[in-house]
Short mmCIF file of C-alpha atoms in Angstrom, two decimals:
data_model
loop_
_atom_site.label_atom_id
_atom_site.label_comp_id
_atom_site.label_asym_id
_atom_site.label_seq_id
_atom_site.Cartn_x
_atom_site.Cartn_y
_atom_site.Cartn_z
CA MET A 1 -54.29 -12.07 2.50
CA LYS A 2 -53.39 -10.27 -0.72
CA LEU A 3 -50.56 -8.37 1.00
CA SER A 4 -49.23 -11.60 2.50
CA ARG A 5 -49.08 -13.20 -0.94
CA ILE A 6 -47.24 -10.20 -2.35
CA ALA A 7 -44.73 -10.28 0.52
CA LEU A 8 -44.21 -14.03 0.06
CA ALA A 9 -43.66 -13.59 -3.68
CA GLY A 10 -41.16 -10.79 -3.01
CA GLY A 11 -39.30 -12.95 -0.53
CA VAL A 12 -39.06 -15.84 -2.99
CA ALA A 13 -37.80 -13.48 -5.70
CA ALA A 14 -35.16 -12.03 -3.37
CA SER A 15 -34.02 -15.52 -2.36
CA THR A 16 -33.74 -16.49 -6.02
CA VAL A 17 -31.53 -13.43 -6.70
CA LEU A 18 -29.27 -14.32 -3.79
CA LEU A 19 -29.00 -17.93 -4.87
CA ILE A 20 -28.12 -16.89 -8.42
CA ALA A 21 -25.76 -14.07 -7.46
CA GLY A 22 -24.01 -15.98 -4.68
CA PRO A 23 -22.19 -18.69 -6.67
CA ALA A 24 -21.39 -16.25 -9.51
CA ALA A 25 -19.51 -13.95 -7.13
CA ALA A 26 -17.63 -16.74 -5.36
CA HIS A 27 -14.52 -17.10 -7.47
CA VAL A 28 -10.81 -16.35 -7.22
CA SER A 29 -10.29 -12.60 -7.68
CA VAL A 30 -7.52 -10.00 -7.41
CA GLN A 31 -7.76 -6.55 -5.80
CA PRO A 32 -5.06 -3.93 -5.25
CA VAL A 33 -4.39 -2.33 -1.88
CA GLY A 34 -5.20 1.25 -2.87
CA GLU A 35 -4.63 1.82 -6.58
CA ALA A 36 -2.72 -0.08 -9.24
CA ALA A 37 -1.35 2.79 -11.35
CA LYS A 38 0.31 2.25 -14.70
CA GLY A 39 4.08 2.30 -14.41
CA GLY A 40 3.96 2.04 -10.63
CA TYR A 41 4.18 -0.59 -7.91
CA ALA A 42 1.28 -2.10 -6.00
CA THR A 43 0.33 -4.73 -3.44
CA LEU A 44 -2.23 -7.18 -4.75
CA ASN A 45 -4.51 -9.48 -2.76
CA PHE A 46 -5.58 -12.72 -4.42
CA LYS A 47 -8.83 -13.63 -2.68
CA VAL A 48 -9.72 -17.32 -2.64
CA PRO A 49 -13.16 -18.38 -1.34
CA ASN A 50 -13.98 -22.02 -0.63
CA GLU A 51 -16.95 -23.04 -2.78
CA ARG A 52 -17.37 -26.61 -1.60
CA ASP A 53 -19.34 -27.85 1.41
CA GLN A 54 -17.40 -31.07 1.89
CA ALA A 55 -13.85 -30.12 0.83
CA SER A 56 -11.15 -27.62 1.75
CA THR A 57 -8.85 -25.63 -0.53
CA VAL A 58 -5.25 -26.78 -0.14
CA LYS A 59 -3.48 -25.21 -3.13
CA LEU A 60 -3.54 -22.08 -5.28
CA GLU A 61 -1.53 -21.45 -8.44
CA VAL A 62 -1.45 -17.97 -9.96
CA ASN A 63 0.03 -17.54 -13.43
CA PHE A 64 1.47 -14.12 -14.22
CA PRO A 65 0.85 -12.54 -17.64
CA ALA A 66 3.54 -13.39 -20.16
CA ASP A 67 2.59 -10.53 -22.49
CA HIS A 68 3.32 -7.98 -19.75
CA PRO A 69 6.07 -9.49 -17.54
CA LEU A 70 6.67 -7.91 -14.15
CA SER A 71 10.27 -7.33 -13.09
CA SER A 72 9.44 -7.49 -9.37
CA VAL A 73 7.12 -10.04 -7.74
CA THR A 74 7.41 -10.56 -3.97
CA PRO A 75 4.78 -12.64 -2.16
CA GLN A 76 4.04 -12.03 1.51
CA ALA A 77 4.38 -14.98 3.86
CA VAL A 78 1.02 -16.55 4.77
CA PRO A 79 1.03 -18.59 8.00
CA GLY A 80 0.48 -22.29 7.32
CA TRP A 81 1.22 -22.04 3.58
CA LYS A 82 4.38 -22.88 1.62
CA ILE A 83 5.27 -20.58 -1.29
CA LYS A 84 6.97 -21.62 -4.52
CA ILE A 85 8.06 -19.10 -7.17
CA ASP A 86 8.68 -20.13 -10.79
CA LYS A 87 10.55 -17.91 -13.25
CA SER A 88 10.96 -18.06 -17.01
CA LYS A 89 13.33 -16.52 -19.53
CA LEU A 90 12.11 -13.44 -21.34
CA ASP A 91 12.15 -13.23 -25.11
CA LYS A 92 12.87 -9.52 -24.77
CA PRO A 93 14.85 -8.33 -21.69
CA LEU A 94 13.37 -5.58 -19.55
CA GLU A 95 15.23 -2.36 -18.74
CA VAL A 96 14.75 -1.55 -15.04
CA HIS A 97 16.70 1.29 -13.37
CA GLY A 98 19.51 0.98 -15.87
CA ARG A 99 19.94 -2.79 -15.72
CA LYS A 100 18.64 -5.62 -17.89
CA ILE A 101 16.18 -8.18 -16.52
CA THR A 102 16.35 -11.43 -18.50
CA GLU A 103 13.80 -13.47 -16.53
CA ALA A 104 10.55 -12.79 -14.69
CA VAL A 105 8.16 -14.60 -12.38
CA SER A 106 5.76 -16.75 -14.37
CA LYS A 107 3.88 -18.46 -11.52
CA VAL A 108 3.46 -18.35 -7.75
CA THR A 109 2.08 -21.41 -5.94
CA TRP A 110 0.75 -21.55 -2.37
CA THR A 111 0.43 -25.03 -0.84
CA ALA A 112 -1.18 -25.69 2.54
CA GLU A 113 1.13 -27.21 5.15
CA ASP A 114 -0.66 -26.95 8.50
CA SER A 115 -3.52 -24.76 7.29
CA GLU A 116 -6.28 -24.80 4.66
CA ILE A 117 -9.33 -22.88 3.50
CA ALA A 118 -12.28 -24.66 5.08
CA PRO A 119 -15.87 -24.58 3.75
CA GLY A 120 -17.50 -21.21 4.41
CA PHE A 121 -14.17 -19.34 4.63
CA PHE A 122 -11.80 -17.46 2.32
CA GLN A 123 -8.09 -16.61 2.36
CA GLN A 124 -6.11 -13.71 0.90
CA PHE A 125 -2.65 -14.12 -0.58
CA PRO A 126 -0.77 -10.76 -0.82
CA VAL A 127 1.88 -10.07 -3.46
CA SER A 128 3.92 -6.93 -4.09
CA VAL A 129 4.41 -6.33 -7.83
CA GLY A 130 5.89 -3.83 -10.25
CA ALA A 131 6.56 -2.07 -12.37
CA LEU A 132 3.05 -2.29 -13.81
CA PRO A 133 2.88 -1.82 -17.60
CA GLU A 134 2.13 1.61 -19.00
CA ASP A 135 0.67 0.28 -22.27
CA ALA A 136 -2.17 -1.84 -20.81
CA ASP A 137 -5.49 -1.16 -19.07
CA GLN A 138 -5.66 -4.48 -17.26
CA LEU A 139 -3.72 -7.62 -16.38
CA VAL A 140 -5.16 -11.14 -16.42
CA PHE A 141 -3.91 -13.67 -13.88
CA LYS A 142 -5.03 -17.23 -14.60
CA ALA A 143 -5.49 -19.19 -11.37
CA ILE A 144 -5.94 -22.86 -10.47
CA GLN A 145 -7.61 -23.87 -7.20
CA THR A 146 -7.15 -27.38 -5.77
CA TYR A 147 -9.28 -29.05 -3.07
CA ASP A 148 -8.28 -31.80 -0.66
CA ASN A 149 -10.59 -34.24 -2.49
CA LYS A 150 -8.35 -33.81 -5.59
CA GLU A 151 -10.88 -31.60 -7.38
CA VAL A 152 -9.26 -28.88 -9.50
CA VAL A 153 -11.03 -25.67 -10.57
CA ARG A 154 -9.39 -23.66 -13.34
CA TRP A 155 -10.12 -19.93 -13.18
CA ILE A 156 -8.65 -19.23 -16.62
CA GLU A 157 -11.44 -17.89 -18.85
CA GLU A 158 -10.71 -14.34 -19.97
CA PRO A 159 -13.71 -12.00 -19.91
CA THR A 160 -14.69 -10.20 -23.09
CA GLU A 161 -15.57 -6.51 -23.17
CA GLY A 162 -19.33 -6.08 -23.12
CA GLY A 163 -19.92 -9.82 -22.83
CA GLU A 164 -21.30 -11.94 -20.02
CA GLU A 165 -19.00 -13.15 -17.26
CA PRO A 166 -17.69 -16.64 -18.04
CA ASP A 167 -18.39 -19.58 -15.75
CA SER A 168 -14.77 -19.73 -14.54
CA PRO A 169 -13.41 -16.19 -14.99
CA ALA A 170 -9.73 -15.47 -14.53
CA PRO A 171 -8.80 -12.79 -11.96
CA VAL A 172 -8.49 -9.41 -13.72
CA LEU A 173 -6.58 -6.42 -12.34
CA LYS A 174 -7.78 -3.03 -13.60
CA LEU A 175 -5.01 -0.45 -13.98
CA THR A 176 -5.52 3.25 -13.28
CA ALA A 177 -3.87 6.26 -14.89
CA ALA A 178 -0.17 6.73 -14.23
CA ALA A 179 0.66 8.69 -11.07
CA ASP A 180 3.15 11.59 -10.95
CA ASP A 181 5.41 9.46 -8.75
CA HIS A 182 5.37 5.77 -9.68
CA HIS A 183 6.50 4.84 -6.19
CA GLY A 184 3.56 6.55 -4.53
CA GLY A 185 4.82 10.07 -3.78
CA GLY A 186 3.84 12.80 -6.21
CA ALA A 187 3.86 16.56 -6.52
CA ALA A 188 1.65 17.01 -3.47
CA ASP A 189 4.21 15.33 -1.23
CA ASP A 190 7.03 17.42 -2.73
CA ALA A 191 5.04 20.61 -2.16
CA LYS A 192 4.28 19.58 1.40
CA GLU A 193 7.95 18.82 2.01
CA GLY A 194 8.87 22.25 0.62
CA ASP A 195 6.32 23.93 2.88
CA ASP A 196 7.72 22.03 5.86
CA HIS A 197 11.25 23.23 5.04
CA LYS A 198 10.01 26.82 4.68
CA ALA A 199 8.20 26.61 8.02
CA ALA A 200 11.31 25.21 9.68
CA ASP A 201 13.50 27.96 8.17
CA THR A 202 11.02 30.63 9.30
CA ALA A 203 10.94 29.22 12.82
CA ALA A 204 14.74 29.11 12.96
CA SER A 205 15.01 32.68 11.69
CA THR A 206 12.45 33.88 14.26
CA LYS A 207 14.34 32.09 17.00
CA GLU A 208 17.64 33.68 15.95
CA THR A 209 16.03 37.14 15.79
CA SER A 210 14.52 36.68 19.25
CA ALA A 211 17.86 35.53 20.62
CA ALA A 212 19.64 38.52 19.08
CA ALA A 213 17.04 40.92 20.47
CA SER A 214 17.30 39.29 23.88
CA SER A 215 21.12 39.53 23.77
CA SER A 216 20.96 43.21 22.72
CA SER A 217 18.50 43.98 25.50
CA SER A 218 20.74 42.24 28.03
CA ASP A 219 23.80 44.26 26.86
CA THR A 220 21.88 47.56 27.12
CA THR A 221 20.66 46.71 30.62
CA ALA A 222 24.19 45.79 31.71
CA ARG A 223 25.59 49.07 30.38
CA THR A 224 22.88 51.10 32.12
CA LEU A 225 23.50 49.36 35.44
CA GLY A 226 27.23 49.91 35.05
CA ILE A 227 26.81 53.65 34.48
CA ILE A 228 24.46 53.93 37.47
CA GLY A 229 27.03 52.11 39.60
CA ILE A 230 29.79 54.49 38.53
CA VAL A 231 27.63 57.53 39.28
CA ILE A 232 26.77 56.16 42.74
CA GLY A 233 30.42 55.41 43.39
CA VAL A 234 31.54 58.93 42.42
CA ALA A 235 28.78 60.44 44.55
CA GLY A 236 29.91 58.32 47.52
CA VAL A 237 33.52 59.43 47.17
CA ALA A 238 32.49 63.12 46.96
CA PHE A 239 30.29 62.78 50.00
CA GLY A 240 33.16 61.22 51.96
CA VAL A 241 35.53 64.05 51.02
CA LEU A 242 33.05 66.73 52.07
CA ALA A 243 32.35 64.97 55.33
CA GLY A 244 36.09 64.85 56.13
CA ARG A 245 36.57 68.57 55.49
CA ARG A 246 33.67 69.45 57.83
CA ARG A 247 35.21 67.41 60.64
CA SER A 248 38.56 69.16 60.10
CA ALA A 249 36.91 72.58 60.26
#
């Protein structure tokens, strides 16, 4: 009986943890595909869960950070959703590959056309972005989620370092240390490419050496056969001459 009570108490405690942790984790978030390295490019997934039992999500607005504007923002098409991109003028132009960028994407909006996020489901909205700032450790994307019952949830509260998570936290992208190659290559790929070239050159050289050896061997064999043929021919002529003299005698 005592063990049963302990098990029941444990089960109630576990259920309480799940009930508390569940809603806290169900908010709009952003995650990179792989790493989001400073100064590089990355694909981000904005994950949108549906938190309501009697309503569906029909709209998502993601605001891009104005303090660290991104020169390139390209959303991926999501079946059943219309995409709208808003841009704004920059107070300070960006220098990208030798040219000036005077405006940047300030907001991307996805609106359901013949699709929606139903209760109990989530949807991911991919976006390719870059170049990520080199002077920041994270980027904050404030998001607004709209349901088909006209309810609007604003995920715009910025978390504080060491503080508790706010009730409606904004999606935060953590940036990693800058890579050797901002576009995803790096020294390892260059070394591998060099090794591949060396291997190819070695193989070609070996092939040429083998071909030369084979050609030399063929020439030597041909010469030997030619000499043998000449010797046989001379011997045949001599034999014929001797045979003729014997008949004459």
